PDB file of C-alpha atoms and ligand atoms in Angstrom:
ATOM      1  CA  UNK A   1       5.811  40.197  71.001  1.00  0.00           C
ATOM      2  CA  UNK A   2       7.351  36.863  71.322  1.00  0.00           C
ATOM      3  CA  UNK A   3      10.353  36.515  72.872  1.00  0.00           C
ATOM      4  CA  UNK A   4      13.395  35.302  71.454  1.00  0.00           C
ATOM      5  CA  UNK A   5      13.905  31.227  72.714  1.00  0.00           C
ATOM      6  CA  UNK A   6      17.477  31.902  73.774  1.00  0.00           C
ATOM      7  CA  UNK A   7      19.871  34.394  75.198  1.00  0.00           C
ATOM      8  CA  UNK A   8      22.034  35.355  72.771  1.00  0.00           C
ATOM      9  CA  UNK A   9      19.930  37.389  71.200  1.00  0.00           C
ATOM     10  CA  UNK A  10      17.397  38.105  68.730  1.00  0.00           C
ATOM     11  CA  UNK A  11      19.139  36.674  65.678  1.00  0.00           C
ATOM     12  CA  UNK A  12      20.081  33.774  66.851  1.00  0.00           C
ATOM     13  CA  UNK A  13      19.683  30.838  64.516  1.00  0.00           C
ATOM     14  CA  UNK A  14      17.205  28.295  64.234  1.00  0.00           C
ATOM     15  CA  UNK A  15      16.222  24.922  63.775  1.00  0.00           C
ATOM     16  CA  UNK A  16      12.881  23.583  62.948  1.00  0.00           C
ATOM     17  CA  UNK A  17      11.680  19.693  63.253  1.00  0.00           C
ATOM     18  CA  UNK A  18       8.673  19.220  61.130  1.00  0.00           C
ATOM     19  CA  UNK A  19       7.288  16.678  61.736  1.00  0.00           C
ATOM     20  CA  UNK A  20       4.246  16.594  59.351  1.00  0.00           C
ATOM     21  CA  UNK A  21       1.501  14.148  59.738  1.00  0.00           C
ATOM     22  CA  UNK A  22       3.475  11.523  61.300  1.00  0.00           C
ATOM     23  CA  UNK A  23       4.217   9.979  64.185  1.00  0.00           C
ATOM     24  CA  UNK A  24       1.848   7.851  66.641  1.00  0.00           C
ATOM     25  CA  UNK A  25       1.633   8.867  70.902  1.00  0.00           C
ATOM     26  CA  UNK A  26       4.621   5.809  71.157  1.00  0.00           C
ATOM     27  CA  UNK A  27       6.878   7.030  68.630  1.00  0.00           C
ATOM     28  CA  UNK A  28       6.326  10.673  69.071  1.00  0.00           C
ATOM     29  CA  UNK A  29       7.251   9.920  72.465  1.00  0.00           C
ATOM     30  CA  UNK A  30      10.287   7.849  71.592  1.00  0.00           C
ATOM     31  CA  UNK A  31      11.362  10.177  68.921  1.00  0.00           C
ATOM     32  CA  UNK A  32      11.224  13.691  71.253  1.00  0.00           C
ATOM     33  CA  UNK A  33      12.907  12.081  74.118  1.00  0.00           C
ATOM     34  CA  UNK A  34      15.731  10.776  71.677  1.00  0.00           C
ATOM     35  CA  UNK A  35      16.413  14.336  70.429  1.00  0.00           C
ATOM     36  CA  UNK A  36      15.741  15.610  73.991  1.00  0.00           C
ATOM     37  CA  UNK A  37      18.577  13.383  75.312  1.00  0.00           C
ATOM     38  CA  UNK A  38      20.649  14.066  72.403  1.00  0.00           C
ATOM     39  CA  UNK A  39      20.545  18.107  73.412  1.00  0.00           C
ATOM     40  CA  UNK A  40      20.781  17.321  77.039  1.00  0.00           C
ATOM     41  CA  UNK A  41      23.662  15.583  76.085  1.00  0.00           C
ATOM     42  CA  UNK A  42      25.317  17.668  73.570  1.00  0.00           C
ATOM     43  CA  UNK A  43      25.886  20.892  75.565  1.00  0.00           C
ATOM     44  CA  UNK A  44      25.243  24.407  74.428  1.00  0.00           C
ATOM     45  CA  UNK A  45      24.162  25.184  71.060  1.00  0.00           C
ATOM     46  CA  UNK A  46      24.243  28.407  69.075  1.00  0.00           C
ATOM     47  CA  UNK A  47      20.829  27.908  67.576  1.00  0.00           C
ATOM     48  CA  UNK A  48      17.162  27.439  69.127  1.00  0.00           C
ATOM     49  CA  UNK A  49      15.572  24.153  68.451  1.00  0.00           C
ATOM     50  CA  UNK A  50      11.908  23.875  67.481  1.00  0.00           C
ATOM     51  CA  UNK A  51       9.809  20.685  67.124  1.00  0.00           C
ATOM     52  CA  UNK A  52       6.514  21.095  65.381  1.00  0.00           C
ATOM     53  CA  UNK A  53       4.659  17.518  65.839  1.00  0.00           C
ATOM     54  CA  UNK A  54       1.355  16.700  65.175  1.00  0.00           C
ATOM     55  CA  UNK A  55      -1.272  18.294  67.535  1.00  0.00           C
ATOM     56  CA  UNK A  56      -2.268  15.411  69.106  1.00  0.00           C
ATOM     57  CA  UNK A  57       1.262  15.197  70.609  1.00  0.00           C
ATOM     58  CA  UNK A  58       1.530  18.388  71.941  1.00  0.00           C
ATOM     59  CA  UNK A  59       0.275  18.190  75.174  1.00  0.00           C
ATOM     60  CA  UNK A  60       2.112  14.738  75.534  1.00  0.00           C
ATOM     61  CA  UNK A  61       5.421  16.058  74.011  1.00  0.00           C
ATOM     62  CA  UNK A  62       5.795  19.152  75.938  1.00  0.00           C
ATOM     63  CA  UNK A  63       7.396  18.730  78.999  1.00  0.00           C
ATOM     64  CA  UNK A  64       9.952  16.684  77.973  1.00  0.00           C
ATOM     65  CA  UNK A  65      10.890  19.271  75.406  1.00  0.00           C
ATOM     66  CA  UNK A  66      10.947  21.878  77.715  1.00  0.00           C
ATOM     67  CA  UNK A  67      12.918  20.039  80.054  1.00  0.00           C
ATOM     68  CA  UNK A  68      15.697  19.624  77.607  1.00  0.00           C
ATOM     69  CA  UNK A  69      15.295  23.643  76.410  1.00  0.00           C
ATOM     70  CA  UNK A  70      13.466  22.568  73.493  1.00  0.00           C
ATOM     71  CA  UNK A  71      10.390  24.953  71.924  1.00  0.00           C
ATOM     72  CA  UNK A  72       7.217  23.373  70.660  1.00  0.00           C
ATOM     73  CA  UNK A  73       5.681  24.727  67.585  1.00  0.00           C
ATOM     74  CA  UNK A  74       2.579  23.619  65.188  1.00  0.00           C
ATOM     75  CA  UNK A  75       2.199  23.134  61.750  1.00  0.00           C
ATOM     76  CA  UNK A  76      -0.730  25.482  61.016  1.00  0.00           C
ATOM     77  CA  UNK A  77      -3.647  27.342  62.502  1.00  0.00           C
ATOM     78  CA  UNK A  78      -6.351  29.142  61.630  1.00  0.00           C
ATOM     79  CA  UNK A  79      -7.337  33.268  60.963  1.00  0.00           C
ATOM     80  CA  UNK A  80     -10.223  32.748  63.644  1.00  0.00           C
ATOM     81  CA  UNK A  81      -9.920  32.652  67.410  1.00  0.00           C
ATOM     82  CA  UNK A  82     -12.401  30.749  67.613  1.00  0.00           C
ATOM     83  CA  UNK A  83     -16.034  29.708  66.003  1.00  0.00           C
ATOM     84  CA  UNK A  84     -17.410  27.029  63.557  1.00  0.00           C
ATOM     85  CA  UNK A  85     -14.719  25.722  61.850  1.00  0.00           C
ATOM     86  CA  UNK A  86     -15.153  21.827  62.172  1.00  0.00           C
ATOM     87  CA  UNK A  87     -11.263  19.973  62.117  1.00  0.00           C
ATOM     88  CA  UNK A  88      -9.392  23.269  62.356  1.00  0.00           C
ATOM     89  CA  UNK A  89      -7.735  24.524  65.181  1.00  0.00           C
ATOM     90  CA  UNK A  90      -6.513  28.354  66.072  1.00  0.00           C
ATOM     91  CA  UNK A  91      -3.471  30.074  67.360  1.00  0.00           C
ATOM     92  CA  UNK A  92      -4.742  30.725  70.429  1.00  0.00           C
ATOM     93  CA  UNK A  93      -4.872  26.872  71.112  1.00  0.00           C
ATOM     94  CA  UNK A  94      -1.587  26.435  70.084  1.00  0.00           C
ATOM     95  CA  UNK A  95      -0.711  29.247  72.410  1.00  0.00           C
ATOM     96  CA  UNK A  96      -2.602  27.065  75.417  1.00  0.00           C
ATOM     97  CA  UNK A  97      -1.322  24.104  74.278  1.00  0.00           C
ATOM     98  CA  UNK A  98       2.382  25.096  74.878  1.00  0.00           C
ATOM     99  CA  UNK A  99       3.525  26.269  71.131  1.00  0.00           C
ATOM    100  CA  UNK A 100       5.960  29.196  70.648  1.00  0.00           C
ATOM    101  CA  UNK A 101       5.424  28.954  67.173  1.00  0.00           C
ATOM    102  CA  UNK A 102       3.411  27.978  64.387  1.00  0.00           C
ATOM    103  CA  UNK A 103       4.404  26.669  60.614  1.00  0.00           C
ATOM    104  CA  UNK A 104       2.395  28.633  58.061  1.00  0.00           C
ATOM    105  CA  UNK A 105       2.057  28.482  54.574  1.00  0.00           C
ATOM    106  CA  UNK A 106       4.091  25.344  53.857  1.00  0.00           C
ATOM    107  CA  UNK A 107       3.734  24.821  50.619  1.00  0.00           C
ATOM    108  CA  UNK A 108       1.859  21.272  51.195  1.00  0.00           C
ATOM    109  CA  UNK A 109      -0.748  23.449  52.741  1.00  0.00           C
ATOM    110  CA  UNK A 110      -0.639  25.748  49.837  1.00  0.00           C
ATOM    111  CA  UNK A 111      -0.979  22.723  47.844  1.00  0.00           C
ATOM    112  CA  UNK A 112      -3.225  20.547  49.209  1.00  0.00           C
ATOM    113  CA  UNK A 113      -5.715  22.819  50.987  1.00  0.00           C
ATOM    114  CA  UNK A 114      -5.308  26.007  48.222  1.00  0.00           C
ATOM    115  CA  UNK A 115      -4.097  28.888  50.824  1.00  0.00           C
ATOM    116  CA  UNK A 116      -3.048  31.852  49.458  1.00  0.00           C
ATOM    117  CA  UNK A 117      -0.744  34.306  50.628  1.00  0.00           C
ATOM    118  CA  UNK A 118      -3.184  36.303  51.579  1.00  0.00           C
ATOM    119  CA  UNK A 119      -4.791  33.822  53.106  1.00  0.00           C
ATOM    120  CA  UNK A 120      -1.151  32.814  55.220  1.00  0.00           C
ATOM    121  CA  UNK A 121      -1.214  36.676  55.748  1.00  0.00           C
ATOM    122  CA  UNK A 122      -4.233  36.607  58.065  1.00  0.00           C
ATOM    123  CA  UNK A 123      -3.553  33.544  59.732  1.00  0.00           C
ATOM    124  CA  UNK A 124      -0.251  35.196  60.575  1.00  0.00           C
ATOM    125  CA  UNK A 125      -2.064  38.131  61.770  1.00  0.00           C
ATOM    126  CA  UNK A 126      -3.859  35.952  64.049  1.00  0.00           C
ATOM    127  CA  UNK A 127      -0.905  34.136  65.233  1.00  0.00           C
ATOM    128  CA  UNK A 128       0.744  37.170  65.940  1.00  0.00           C
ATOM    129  CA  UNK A 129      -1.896  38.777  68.255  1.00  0.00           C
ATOM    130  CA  UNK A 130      -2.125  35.092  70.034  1.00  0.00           C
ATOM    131  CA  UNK A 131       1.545  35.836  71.047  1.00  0.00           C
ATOM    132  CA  UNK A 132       2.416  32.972  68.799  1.00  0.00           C
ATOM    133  CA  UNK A 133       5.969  33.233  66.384  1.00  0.00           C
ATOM    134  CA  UNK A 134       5.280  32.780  63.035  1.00  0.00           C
ATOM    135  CA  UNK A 135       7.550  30.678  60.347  1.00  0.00           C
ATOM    136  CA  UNK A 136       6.273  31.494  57.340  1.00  0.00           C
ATOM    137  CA  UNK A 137       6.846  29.404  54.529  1.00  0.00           C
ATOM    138  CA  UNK A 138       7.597  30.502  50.851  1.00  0.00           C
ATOM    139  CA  UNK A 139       9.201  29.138  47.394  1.00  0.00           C
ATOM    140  CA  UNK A 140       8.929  28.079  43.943  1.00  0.00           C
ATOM    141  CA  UNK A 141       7.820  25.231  41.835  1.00  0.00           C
ATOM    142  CA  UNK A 142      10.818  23.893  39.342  1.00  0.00           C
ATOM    143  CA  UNK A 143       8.611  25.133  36.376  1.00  0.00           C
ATOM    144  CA  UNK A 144       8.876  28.762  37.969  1.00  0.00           C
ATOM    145  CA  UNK A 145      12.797  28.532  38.789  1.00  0.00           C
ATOM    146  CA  UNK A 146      13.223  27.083  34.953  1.00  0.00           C
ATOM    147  CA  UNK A 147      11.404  30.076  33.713  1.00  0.00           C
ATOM    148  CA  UNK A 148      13.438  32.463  35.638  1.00  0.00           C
ATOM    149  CA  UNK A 149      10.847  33.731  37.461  1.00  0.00           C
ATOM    150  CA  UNK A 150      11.754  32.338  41.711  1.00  0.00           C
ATOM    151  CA  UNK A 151      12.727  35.753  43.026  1.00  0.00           C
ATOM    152  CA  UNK A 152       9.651  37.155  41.447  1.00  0.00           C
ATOM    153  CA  UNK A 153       7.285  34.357  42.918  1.00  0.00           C
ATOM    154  CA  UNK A 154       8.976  34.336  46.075  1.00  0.00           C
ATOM    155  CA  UNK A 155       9.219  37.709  46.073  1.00  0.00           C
ATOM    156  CA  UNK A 156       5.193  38.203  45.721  1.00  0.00           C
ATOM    157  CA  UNK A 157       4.463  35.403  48.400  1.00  0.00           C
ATOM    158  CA  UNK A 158       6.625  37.445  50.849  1.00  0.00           C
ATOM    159  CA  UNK A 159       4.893  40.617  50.478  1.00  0.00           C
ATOM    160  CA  UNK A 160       1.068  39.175  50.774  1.00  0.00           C
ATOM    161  CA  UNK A 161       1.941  36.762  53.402  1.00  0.00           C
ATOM    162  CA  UNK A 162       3.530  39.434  55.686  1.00  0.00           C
ATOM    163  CA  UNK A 163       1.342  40.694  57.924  1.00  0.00           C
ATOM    164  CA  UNK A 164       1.188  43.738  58.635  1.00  0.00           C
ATOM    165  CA  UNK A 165       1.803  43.535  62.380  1.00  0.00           C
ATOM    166  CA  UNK A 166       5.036  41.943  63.765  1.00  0.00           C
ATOM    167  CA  UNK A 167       8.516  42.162  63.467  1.00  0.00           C
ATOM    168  CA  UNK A 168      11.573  40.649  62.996  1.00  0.00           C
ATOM    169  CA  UNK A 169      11.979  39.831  66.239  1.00  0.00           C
ATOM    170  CA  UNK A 170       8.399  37.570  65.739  1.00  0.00           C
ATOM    171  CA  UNK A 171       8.276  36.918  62.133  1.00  0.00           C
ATOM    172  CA  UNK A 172      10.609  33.916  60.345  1.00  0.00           C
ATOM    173  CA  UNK A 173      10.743  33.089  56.937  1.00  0.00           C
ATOM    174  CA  UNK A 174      11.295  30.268  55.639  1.00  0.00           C
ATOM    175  CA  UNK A 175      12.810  29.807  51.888  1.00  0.00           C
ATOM    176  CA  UNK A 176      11.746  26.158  50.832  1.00  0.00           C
ATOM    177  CA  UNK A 177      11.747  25.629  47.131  1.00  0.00           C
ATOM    178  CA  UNK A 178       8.709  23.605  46.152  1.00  0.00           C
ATOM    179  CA  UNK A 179      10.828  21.095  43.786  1.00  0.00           C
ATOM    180  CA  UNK A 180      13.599  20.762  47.097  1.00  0.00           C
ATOM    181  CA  UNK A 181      11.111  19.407  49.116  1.00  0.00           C
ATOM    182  CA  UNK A 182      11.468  15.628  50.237  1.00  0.00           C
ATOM    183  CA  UNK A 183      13.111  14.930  47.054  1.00  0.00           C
ATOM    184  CA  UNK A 184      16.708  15.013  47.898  1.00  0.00           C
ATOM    185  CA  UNK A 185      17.629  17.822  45.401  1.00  0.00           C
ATOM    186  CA  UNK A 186      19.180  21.212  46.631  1.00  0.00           C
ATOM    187  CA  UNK A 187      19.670  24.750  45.024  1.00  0.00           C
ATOM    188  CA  UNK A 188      23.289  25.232  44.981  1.00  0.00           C
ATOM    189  CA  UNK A 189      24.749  27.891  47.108  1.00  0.00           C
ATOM    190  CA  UNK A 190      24.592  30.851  44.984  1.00  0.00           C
ATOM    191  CA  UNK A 191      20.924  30.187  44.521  1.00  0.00           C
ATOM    192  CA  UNK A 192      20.304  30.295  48.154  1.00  0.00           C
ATOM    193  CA  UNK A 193      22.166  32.822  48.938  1.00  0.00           C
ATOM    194  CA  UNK A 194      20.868  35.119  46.127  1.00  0.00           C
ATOM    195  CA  UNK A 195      17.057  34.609  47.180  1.00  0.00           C
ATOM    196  CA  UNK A 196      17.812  34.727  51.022  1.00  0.00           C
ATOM    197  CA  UNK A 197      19.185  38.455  50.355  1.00  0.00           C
ATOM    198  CA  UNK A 198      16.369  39.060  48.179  1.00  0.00           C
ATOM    199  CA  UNK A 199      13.676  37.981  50.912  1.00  0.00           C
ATOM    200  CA  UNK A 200      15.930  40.140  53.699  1.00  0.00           C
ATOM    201  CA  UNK A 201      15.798  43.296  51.051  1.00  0.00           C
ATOM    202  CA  UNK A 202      12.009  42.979  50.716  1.00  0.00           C
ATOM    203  CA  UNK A 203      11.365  42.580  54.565  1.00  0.00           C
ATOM    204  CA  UNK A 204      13.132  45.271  55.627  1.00  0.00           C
ATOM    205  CA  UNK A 205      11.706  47.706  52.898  1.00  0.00           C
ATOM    206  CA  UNK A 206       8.351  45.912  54.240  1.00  0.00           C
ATOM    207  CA  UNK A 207       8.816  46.554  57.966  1.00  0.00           C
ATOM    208  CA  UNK A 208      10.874  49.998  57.357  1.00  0.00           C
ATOM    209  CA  UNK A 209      14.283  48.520  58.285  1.00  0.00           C
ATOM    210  CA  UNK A 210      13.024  46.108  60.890  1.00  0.00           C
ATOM    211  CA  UNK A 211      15.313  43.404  59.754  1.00  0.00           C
ATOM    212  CA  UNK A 212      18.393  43.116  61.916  1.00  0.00           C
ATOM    213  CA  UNK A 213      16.549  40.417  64.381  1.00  0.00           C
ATOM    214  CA  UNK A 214      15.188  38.625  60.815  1.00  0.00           C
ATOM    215  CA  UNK A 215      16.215  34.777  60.668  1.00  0.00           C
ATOM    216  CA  UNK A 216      15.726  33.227  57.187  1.00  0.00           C
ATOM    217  CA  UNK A 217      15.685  29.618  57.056  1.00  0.00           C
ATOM    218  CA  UNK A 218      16.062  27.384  54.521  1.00  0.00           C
ATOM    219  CA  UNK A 219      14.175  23.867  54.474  1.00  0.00           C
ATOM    220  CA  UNK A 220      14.474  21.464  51.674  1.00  0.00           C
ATOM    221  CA  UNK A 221      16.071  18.094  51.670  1.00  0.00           C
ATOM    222  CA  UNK A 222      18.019  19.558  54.573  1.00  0.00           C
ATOM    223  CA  UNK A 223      19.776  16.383  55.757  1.00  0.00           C
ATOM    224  CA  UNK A 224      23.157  15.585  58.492  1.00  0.00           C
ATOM    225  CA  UNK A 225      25.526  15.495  55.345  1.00  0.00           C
ATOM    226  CA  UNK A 226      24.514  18.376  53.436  1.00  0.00           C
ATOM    227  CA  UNK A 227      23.803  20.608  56.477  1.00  0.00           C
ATOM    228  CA  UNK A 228      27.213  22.320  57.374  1.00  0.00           C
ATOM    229  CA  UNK A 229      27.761  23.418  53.738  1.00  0.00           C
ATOM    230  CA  UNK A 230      23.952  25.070  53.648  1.00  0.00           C
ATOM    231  CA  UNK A 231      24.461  26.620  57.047  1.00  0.00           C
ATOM    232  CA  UNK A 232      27.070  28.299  56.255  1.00  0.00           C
ATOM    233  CA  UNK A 233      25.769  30.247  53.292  1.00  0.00           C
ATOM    234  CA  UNK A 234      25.693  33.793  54.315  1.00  0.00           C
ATOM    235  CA  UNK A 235      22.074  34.733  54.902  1.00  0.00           C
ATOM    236  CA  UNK A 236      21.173  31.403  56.199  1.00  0.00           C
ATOM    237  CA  UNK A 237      20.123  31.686  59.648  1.00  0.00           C
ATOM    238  CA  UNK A 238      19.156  28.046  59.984  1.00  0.00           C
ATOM    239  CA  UNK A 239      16.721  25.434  58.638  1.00  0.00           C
ATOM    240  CA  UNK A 240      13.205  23.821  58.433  1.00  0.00           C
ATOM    241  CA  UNK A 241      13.820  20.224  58.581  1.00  0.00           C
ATOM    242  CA  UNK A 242      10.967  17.425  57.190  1.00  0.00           C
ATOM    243  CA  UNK A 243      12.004  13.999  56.692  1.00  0.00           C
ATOM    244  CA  UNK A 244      15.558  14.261  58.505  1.00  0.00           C
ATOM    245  CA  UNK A 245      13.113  14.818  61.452  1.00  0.00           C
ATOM    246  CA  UNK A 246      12.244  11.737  61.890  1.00  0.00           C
ATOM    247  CA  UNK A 247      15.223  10.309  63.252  1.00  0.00           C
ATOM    248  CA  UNK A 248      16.655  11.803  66.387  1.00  0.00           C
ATOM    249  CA  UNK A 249      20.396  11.083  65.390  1.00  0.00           C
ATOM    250  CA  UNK A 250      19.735  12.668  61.737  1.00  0.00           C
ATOM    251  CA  UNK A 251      18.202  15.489  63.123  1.00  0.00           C
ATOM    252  CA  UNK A 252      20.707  15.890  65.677  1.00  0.00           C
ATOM    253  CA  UNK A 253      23.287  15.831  62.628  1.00  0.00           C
ATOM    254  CA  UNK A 254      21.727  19.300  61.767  1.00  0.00           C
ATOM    255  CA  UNK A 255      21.607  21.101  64.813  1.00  0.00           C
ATOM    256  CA  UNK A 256      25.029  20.088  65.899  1.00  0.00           C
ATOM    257  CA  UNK A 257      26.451  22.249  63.154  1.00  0.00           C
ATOM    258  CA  UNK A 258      25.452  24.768  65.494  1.00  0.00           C
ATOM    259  CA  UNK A 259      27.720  23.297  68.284  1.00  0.00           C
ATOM    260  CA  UNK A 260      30.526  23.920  69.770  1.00  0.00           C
TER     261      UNK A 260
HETATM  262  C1  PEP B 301       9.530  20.526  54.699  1.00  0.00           C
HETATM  263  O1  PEP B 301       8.552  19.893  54.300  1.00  0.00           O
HETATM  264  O2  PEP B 301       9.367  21.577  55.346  1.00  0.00           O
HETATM  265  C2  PEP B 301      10.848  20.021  54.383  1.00  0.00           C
HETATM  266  C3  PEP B 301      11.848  20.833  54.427  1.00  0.00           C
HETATM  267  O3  PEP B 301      10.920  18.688  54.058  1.00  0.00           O
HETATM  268  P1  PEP B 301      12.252  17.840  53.734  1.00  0.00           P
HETATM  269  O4  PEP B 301      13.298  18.255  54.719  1.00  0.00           O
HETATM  270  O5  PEP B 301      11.832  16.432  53.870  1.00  0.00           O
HETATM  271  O6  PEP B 301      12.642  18.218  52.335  1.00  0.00           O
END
């Protein structure tokens, strides 16, 4: 099981950098020491930080991370230890590589590269039994929140992308509504707050009242301004961050909420 990042136990908050497919070896660079010297700066937080760059900067990211108390996390990896699977790469080299934790299921990957939940399931099976954390990423498309059927959906992507090993103490969701995503629109606070309790109902009726150590995160247009009003919605145990990522001040914004 993986251990919780800090000390003050296992529900402490969290804060995820996503970093998606950007950033070259300069500006990686540039960009984790920023943040690095922005935590090393800003005292203790109440919340772990988690920076999931592109794998190519994970080995050259690491140590300054660490350094500054910092976890490293990746974006995705696949069901398979190991074997032919050209391009992809598995938990247990994230696991080698540094990572705590690994990003599944983002809805891009859903998307783009048609992964089911049962699909994010396995993959989170495999993370698990590399030692690897798991964020796993579910939410709804605007057409399915219009309809009045996001708890539903969300609720269905939680139960087949739950593995069935793991824990709260090892397993994170992450509520990111589809139509939230890098568009700069946000569910108000009674809609987060209503599918946050649903997702905490359904894991601990999933994991037989495993849910105590449970952080559920929300990610979606997540920026410095709007961050203090959706952290404090109760069931929001901290946030999955994209494009505020970027920058080391905006994504410092976040986490400070977290301050003291
Ligand atoms: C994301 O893609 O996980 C995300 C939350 O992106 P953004 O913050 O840019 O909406």
């Amino acid at each position: 099981m993986t251990e919780p990042l800090g000390s003050a136990g296992a529900a402490r908050p969290i804060v995820v950098a996503n970093w998606k497919m950007n950033g070259l070896r300069r500006a990686g660079r540039d960009l984790a020491e920023g943040i690095a010297r922005l935590k090393q700066a800003g005292g203790e937080l109440a919340c772990d930080v988690i920076v999931c760059p592109p794998v190519t900067l994970l080995f050259e990211l690491h140590d300054t991370l660490a350094a500054a108390g910092i976890a490293l996390g990746g974006q995705n990896s696949h069901a398979a230890e190991k074997g032919a699977h050209t391009g992809d790469i598995s938990a247990p080299m994230l696991a080698d590589s540094g990572c705590s934790h690994v990003i599944l299921g983002h809805s891009e990957r859903r998307a783009n590269h048609g992964e089911t939940s049962e699909a994010v399931g396995e993959k989170a099976a495999a993370a698990l039994a590399a030692g690897l954390g798991v964020i796993i990423c579910v939410g709804e498309s605007e057409a399915e929140r219009d309809a009045g059927d996001a708890l539903d959906v969300v609720g269905d992507q939680v139960r087949k992308s739950l593995p069935e090993q793991g824990g709260s103490g090892d397993i994170v969701i992450a509520y990111e509504p589809v139509w939230a995503i890098g568009t700069g629109r946000v569910p108000n606070a009674e809609q987060i707050g209503e599918m946050h309790r649903h997702i905490r109902d359904l894991f601990k009726q999933l994991k037989s009242g495993d849910v105590d150590g449970l952080r559920v995160l929300y990610g979606g247009s997540v920026n410095a301004e709007n961050a203090a009003d959706i952290l404090s919605i109760e069931g929001v145990d901290g946030a999955l961050v994209g494009g505020a990522s970027l920058s080391a001040e905006k994504f410092w914004g976040i986490c400070a909420h977290y301050g003291h």
